[in-house]
Coordinates of C-alpha atoms and ligand atoms in Angstrom, one line a residue:
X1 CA 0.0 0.0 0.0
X2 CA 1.4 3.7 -0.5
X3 CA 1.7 5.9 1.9
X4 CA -1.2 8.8 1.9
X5 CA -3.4 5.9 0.2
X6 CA -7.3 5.2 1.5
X7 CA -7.8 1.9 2.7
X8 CA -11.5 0.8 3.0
X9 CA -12.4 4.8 2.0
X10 CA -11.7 5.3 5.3
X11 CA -8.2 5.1 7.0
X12 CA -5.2 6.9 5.7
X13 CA -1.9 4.8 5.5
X14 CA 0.4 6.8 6.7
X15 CA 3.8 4.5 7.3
X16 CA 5.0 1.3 7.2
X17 CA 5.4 -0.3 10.3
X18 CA 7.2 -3.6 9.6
X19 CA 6.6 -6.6 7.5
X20 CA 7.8 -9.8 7.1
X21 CA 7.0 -12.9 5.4
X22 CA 3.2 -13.0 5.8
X23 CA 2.6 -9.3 5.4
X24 CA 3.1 -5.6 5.6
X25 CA 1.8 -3.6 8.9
X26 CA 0.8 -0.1 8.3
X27 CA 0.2 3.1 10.9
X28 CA -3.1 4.5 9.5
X29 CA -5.2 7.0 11.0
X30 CA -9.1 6.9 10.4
X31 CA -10.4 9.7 8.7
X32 CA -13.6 10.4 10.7
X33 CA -12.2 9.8 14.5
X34 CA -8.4 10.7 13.6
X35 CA -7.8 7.8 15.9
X36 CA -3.8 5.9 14.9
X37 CA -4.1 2.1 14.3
X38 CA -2.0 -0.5 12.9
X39 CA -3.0 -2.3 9.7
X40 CA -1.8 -5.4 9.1
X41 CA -2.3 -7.0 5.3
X42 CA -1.6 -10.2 3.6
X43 CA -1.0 -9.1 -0.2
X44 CA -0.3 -12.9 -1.3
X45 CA -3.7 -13.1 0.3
X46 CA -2.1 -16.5 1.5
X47 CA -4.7 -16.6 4.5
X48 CA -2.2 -16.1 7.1
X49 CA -3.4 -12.9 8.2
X50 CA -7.2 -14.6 8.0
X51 CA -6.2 -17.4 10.3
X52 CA -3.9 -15.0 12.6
X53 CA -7.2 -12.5 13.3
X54 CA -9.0 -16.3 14.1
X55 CA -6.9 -16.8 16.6
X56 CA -6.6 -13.5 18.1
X57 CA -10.3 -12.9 18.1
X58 CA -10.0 -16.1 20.1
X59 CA -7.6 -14.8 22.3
X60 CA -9.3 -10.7 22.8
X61 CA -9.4 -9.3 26.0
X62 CA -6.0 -11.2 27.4
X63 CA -3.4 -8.6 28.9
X64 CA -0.9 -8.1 26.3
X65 CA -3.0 -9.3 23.5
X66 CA -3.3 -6.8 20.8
X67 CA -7.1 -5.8 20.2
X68 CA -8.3 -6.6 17.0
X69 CA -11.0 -4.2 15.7
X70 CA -11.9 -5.8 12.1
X71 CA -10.6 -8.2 9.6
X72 CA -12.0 -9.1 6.3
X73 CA -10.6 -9.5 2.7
X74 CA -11.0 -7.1 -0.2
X75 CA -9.8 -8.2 -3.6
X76 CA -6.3 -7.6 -3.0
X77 CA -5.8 -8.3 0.6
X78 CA -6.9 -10.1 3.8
X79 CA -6.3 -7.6 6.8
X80 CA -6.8 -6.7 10.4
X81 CA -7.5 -3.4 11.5
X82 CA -5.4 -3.3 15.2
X83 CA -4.7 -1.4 17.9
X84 CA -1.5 0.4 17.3
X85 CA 1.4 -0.8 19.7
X86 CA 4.6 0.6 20.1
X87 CA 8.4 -0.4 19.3
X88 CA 9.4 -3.7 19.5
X89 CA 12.2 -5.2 21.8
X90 CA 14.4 -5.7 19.1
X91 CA 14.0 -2.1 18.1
X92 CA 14.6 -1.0 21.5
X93 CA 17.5 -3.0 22.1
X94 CA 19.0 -1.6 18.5
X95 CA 18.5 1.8 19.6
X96 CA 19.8 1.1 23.1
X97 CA 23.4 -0.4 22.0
X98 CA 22.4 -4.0 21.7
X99 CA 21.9 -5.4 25.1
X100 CA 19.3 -5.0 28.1
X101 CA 20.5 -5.1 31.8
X102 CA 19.7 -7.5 33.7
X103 CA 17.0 -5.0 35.1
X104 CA 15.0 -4.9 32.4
X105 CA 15.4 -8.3 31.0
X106 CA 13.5 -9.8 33.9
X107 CA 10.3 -8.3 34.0
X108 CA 10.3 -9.1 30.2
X109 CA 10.4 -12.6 31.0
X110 CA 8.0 -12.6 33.8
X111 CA 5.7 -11.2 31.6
X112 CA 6.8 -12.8 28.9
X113 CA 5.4 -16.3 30.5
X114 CA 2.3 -15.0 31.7
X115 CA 1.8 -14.3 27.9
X116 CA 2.9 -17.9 26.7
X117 CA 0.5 -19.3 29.8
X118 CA -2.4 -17.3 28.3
X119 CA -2.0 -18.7 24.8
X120 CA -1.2 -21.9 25.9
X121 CA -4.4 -21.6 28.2
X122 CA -6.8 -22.0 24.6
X123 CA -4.5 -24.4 23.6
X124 CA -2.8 -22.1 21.0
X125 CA 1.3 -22.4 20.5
X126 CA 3.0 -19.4 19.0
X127 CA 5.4 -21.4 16.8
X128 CA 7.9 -18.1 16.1
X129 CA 9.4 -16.5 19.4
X130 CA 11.5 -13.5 18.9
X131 CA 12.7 -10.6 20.7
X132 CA 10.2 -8.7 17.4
X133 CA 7.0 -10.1 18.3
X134 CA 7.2 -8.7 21.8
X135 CA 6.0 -5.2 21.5
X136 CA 5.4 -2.4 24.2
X137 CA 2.2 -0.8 24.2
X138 CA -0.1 0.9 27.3
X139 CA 1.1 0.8 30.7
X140 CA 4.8 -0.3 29.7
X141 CA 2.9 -4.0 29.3
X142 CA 4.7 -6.2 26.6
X143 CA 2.8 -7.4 23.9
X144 CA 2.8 -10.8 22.2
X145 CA 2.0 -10.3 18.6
X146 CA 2.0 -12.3 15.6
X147 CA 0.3 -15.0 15.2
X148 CA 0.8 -15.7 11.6
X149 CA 1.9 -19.4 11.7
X150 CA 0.4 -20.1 15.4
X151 CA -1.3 -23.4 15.5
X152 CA -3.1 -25.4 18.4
X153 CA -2.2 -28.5 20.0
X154 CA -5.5 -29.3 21.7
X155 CA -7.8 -30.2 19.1
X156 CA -11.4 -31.1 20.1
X157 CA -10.1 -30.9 23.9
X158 CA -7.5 -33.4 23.1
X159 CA -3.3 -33.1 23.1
X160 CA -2.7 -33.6 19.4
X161 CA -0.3 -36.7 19.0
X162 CA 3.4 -36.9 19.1
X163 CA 4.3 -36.4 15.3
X164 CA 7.8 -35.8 13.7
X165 CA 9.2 -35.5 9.9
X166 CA 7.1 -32.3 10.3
X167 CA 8.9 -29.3 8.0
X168 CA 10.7 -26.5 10.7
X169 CA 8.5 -23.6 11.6
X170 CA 9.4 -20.4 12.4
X171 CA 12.8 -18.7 12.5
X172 CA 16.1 -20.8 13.2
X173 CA 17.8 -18.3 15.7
X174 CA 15.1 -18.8 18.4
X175 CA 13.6 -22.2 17.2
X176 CA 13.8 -25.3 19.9
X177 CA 16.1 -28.2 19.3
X178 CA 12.7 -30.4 18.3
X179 CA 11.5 -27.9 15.9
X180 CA 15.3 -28.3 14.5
X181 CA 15.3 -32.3 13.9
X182 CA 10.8 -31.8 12.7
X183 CA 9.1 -32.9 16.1
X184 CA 6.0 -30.9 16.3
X185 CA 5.8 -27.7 18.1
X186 CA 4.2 -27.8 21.2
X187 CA 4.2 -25.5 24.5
X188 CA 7.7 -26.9 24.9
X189 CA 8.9 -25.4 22.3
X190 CA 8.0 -21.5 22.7
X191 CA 9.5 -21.9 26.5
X192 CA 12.4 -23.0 24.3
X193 CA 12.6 -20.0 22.3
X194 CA 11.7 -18.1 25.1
X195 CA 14.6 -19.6 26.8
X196 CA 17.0 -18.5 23.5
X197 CA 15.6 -14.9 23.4
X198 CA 16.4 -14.1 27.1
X199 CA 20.4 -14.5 26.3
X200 CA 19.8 -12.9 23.0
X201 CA 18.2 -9.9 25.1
X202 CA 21.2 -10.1 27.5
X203 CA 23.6 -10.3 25.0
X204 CA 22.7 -9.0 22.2
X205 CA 23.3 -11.6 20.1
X206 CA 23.4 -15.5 20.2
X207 CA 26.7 -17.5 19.1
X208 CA 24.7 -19.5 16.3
X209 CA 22.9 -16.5 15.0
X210 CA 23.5 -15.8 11.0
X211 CA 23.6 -12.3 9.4
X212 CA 21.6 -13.9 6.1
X213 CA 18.2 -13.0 6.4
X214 CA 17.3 -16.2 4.0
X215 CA 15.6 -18.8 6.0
X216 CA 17.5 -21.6 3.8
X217 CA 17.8 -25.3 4.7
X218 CA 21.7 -24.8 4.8
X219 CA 21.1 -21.8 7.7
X220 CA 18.9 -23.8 10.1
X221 CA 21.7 -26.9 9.3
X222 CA 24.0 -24.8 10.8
X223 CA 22.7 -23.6 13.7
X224 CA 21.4 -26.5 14.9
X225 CA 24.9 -27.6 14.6
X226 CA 25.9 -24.7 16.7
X227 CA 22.8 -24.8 19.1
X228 CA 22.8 -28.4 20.5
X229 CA 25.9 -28.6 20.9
X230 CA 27.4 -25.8 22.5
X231 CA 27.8 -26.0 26.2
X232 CA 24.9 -23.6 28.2
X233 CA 27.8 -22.3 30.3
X234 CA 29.6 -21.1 27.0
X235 CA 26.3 -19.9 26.2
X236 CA 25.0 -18.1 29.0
X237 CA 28.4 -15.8 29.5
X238 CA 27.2 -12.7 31.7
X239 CA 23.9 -14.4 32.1
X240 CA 22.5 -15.1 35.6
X241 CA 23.1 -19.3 35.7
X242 CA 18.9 -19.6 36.1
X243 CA 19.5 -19.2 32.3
X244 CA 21.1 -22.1 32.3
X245 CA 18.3 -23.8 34.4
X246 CA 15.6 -21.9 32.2
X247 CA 17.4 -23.7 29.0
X248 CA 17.5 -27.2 30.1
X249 CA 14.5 -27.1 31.9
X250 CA 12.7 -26.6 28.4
X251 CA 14.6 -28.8 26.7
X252 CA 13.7 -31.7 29.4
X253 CA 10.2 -31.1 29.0
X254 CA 8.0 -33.6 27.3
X255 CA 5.8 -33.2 24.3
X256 CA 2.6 -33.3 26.1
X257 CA 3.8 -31.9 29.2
X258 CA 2.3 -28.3 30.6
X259 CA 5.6 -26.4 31.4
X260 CA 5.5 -25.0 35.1
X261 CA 5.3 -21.1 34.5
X262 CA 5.4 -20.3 38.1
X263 CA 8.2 -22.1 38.6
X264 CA 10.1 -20.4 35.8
X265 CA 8.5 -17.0 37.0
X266 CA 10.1 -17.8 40.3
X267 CA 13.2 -18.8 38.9
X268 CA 14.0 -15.3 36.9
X269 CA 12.6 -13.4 40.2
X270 CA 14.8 -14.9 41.9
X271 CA 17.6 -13.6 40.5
X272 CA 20.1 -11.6 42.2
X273 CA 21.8 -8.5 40.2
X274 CA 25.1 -8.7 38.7
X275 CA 27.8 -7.4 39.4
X276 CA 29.7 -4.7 37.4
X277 CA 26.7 -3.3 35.4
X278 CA 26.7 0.4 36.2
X279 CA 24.1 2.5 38.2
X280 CA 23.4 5.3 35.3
X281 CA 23.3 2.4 32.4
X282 CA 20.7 0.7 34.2
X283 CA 18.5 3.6 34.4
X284 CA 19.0 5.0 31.3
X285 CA 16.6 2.0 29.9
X286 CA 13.7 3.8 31.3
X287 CA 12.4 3.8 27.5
X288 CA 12.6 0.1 27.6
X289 CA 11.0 -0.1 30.6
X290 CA 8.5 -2.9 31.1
X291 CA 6.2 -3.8 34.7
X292 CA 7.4 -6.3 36.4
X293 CA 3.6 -6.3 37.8
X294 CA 1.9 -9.1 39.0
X295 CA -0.7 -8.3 36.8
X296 CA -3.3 -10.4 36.5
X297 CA -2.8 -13.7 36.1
X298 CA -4.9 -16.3 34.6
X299 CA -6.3 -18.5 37.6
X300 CA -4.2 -21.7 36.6
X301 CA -0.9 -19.4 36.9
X302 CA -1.5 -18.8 40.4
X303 CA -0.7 -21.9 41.4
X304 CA 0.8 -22.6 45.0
X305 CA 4.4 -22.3 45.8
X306 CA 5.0 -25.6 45.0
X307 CA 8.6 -27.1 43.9
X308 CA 9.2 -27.5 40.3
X309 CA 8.6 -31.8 39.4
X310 CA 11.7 -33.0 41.0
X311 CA 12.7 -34.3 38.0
X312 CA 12.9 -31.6 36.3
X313 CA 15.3 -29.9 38.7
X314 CA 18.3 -29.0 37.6
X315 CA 21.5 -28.5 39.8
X316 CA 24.2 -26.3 38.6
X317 CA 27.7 -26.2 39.4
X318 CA 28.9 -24.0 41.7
X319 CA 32.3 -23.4 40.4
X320 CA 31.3 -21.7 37.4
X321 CA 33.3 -18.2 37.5
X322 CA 31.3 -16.3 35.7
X323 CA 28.0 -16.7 38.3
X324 CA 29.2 -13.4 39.5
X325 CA 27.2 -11.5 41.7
X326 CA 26.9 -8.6 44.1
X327 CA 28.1 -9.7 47.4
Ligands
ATP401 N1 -0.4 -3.6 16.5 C1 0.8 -3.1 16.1 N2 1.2 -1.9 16.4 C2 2.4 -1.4 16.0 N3 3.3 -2.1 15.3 C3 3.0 -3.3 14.9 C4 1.8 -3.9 15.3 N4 1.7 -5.2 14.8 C5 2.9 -5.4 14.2 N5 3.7 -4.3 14.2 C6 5.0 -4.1 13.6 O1 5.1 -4.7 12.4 C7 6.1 -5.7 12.4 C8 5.7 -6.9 11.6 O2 4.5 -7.4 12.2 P1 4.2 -9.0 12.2 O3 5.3 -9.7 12.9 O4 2.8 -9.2 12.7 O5 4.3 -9.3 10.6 P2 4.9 -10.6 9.9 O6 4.8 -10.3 8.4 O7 4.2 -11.8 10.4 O8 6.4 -10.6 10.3 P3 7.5 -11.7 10.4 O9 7.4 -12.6 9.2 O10 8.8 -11.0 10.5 O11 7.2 -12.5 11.7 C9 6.3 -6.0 13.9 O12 7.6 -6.5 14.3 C10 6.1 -4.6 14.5 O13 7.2 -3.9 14.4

């Protein structure tokens, strides 16, 4: 769409605001109100942006989940007529230097899960984590947006079955071992990513990450090569070491299994600060900002303090140097 174009004869496009490969998002301002929203349009008319308003009518009135005023098709595109958000993470972390503090990372992540335990909640999985999807919007409260190849695993109130040989989904930085070797995506697999984004947020970067922006067999090959077998010590260099406990507890999880959010909310609060990052740094990510609220939950997150399944725990090594932290 052009910039200063009508859409519907009624909102003005006024910027693009991203796009990727299922669409374009637009800032448009409607003509009679003068109220901003974001456009999003499928011009392959491919469906995705049909099935993604599906979903996120399913999901309306969730905290952090973008409200969806219309979608329909005209003859050149299916759209969705949104609320308009602001930057993403990734933007903010560009414009910040490439790396969050430790400050700011964890209220991401807290809210973060509450997001995946919403979606996970109707049975939805995301399919295609990154630090992008996340953007802020009223209240400093992240948003999880994008639902473009989202599927569900509960189908007719049943846990689909265990199926592999599936094609990869999704983008190979942040995408779970399983996704890697074509094991369908289930709620394992965006704690995974999730798990991958929060040392990409720390670091700015993650060792197996590719500047080519083409989503080729030959890229994800060599990540995966990279990813499973680096060592999460290596990994997680100036990370807290619950990023090490946050990464294998995904990977342990099982295909079916519900993941414990509190216990991973508890794990990143849990956290003590770091040593060495500066006062004045810190606080000059105001813009970044997100609540770490404990905003409202949906009931099953409020589950009782209980310890993560025993199994699942994971014991670190103490002798690790670079679990520094303030004395
Ligand atoms: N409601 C919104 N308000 C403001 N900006 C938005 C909104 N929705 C999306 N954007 C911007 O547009 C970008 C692309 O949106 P989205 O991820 O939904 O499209 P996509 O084509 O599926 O992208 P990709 O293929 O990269 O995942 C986002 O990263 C964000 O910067």
């Amino acid at each position: 769409m052009q910039e200063n174009s009508l859409f519907l004869n009624q909102y003005l496009i006024e910027s693009l605001l991203g796009s990727g490969g299922f669409g374009s998002v637009y800032k448009a301002t409607h003509l009679t109100t003068q109220l901003s929203y974001a456009i999003k349009v499928d011009k392959k008319r491919k469906g995705n942006v049909k099935q993604e308003s599906a979903f996120l009518y399913e999901l309306q009135g969730g905290e952090g989940i973008v409200k969806v005023y219309e979608a329909g098709e005209t003859e050149e595109f299916t759209y969705m007529i949104m609320e308009l958000l602001g930057p993403s993470l990734s933007k903010i972390q560009k414009q910040q230097g490439g790396k969050f503090s430790l400050d700011t990372v964890i209220p991401i992540l807290i809210q973060s899960l509450y997001r995946l335990q919403y979606i996970h909640s109707f049975g939805v999985v995301h399919r295609d984590l990154k630090p992008q999807q996340f953007l802020v919007g009223p209240n400093n409260n992240l948003y999880l947006v994008d639902y473009g190849l989202a599927r569900k695993f509960i189908v007719q109130g049943t846990h689909i079955p265990y199926q592999s040989n599936c094609s990869r989904a999704g983008n190979s930085t942040y995408a779970s071992l399983n996704n890697h070797i074509g094991i369908h995506q289930t709620r394992r697999d965006d704690i995974e990513s999730l798990a991958y984004m929060a040392v990409s947020l720390m670091n700015g970067r993650l060792p197996w990450q590719q500047s080519s922006r083409i989503n080729s067999s030959v890229k994800w090959n060599n990540v995966y090569k990279i990813k499973s077998t680096i060592n999460l010590y290596e990994l997680c260099q100036n990370c807290p070491s619950e990023f090490v406990m946050f990464i294998q507890y995904a990977r342990a999880l099982d295909f079916h299994e519900e993941p414990d959010y509190e216990y991973l909310r508890r794990l990143i609060k849990g956290i003590q600060p770091l040593e060495g990052v500066p006062e004045p740094m810190k606080k000059s990510e105001s813009a970044a900002k997100v609540t770490n609220s404990s905003e409202t939950a949906p009931e099953s997150a409020k589950s009782p303090d209980e310890p993560p399944k025993s199994k699942k725990q994971v014991v670190i090594p103490k002798s690790k140097s670079y679990m520094i932290r303030r004395k």
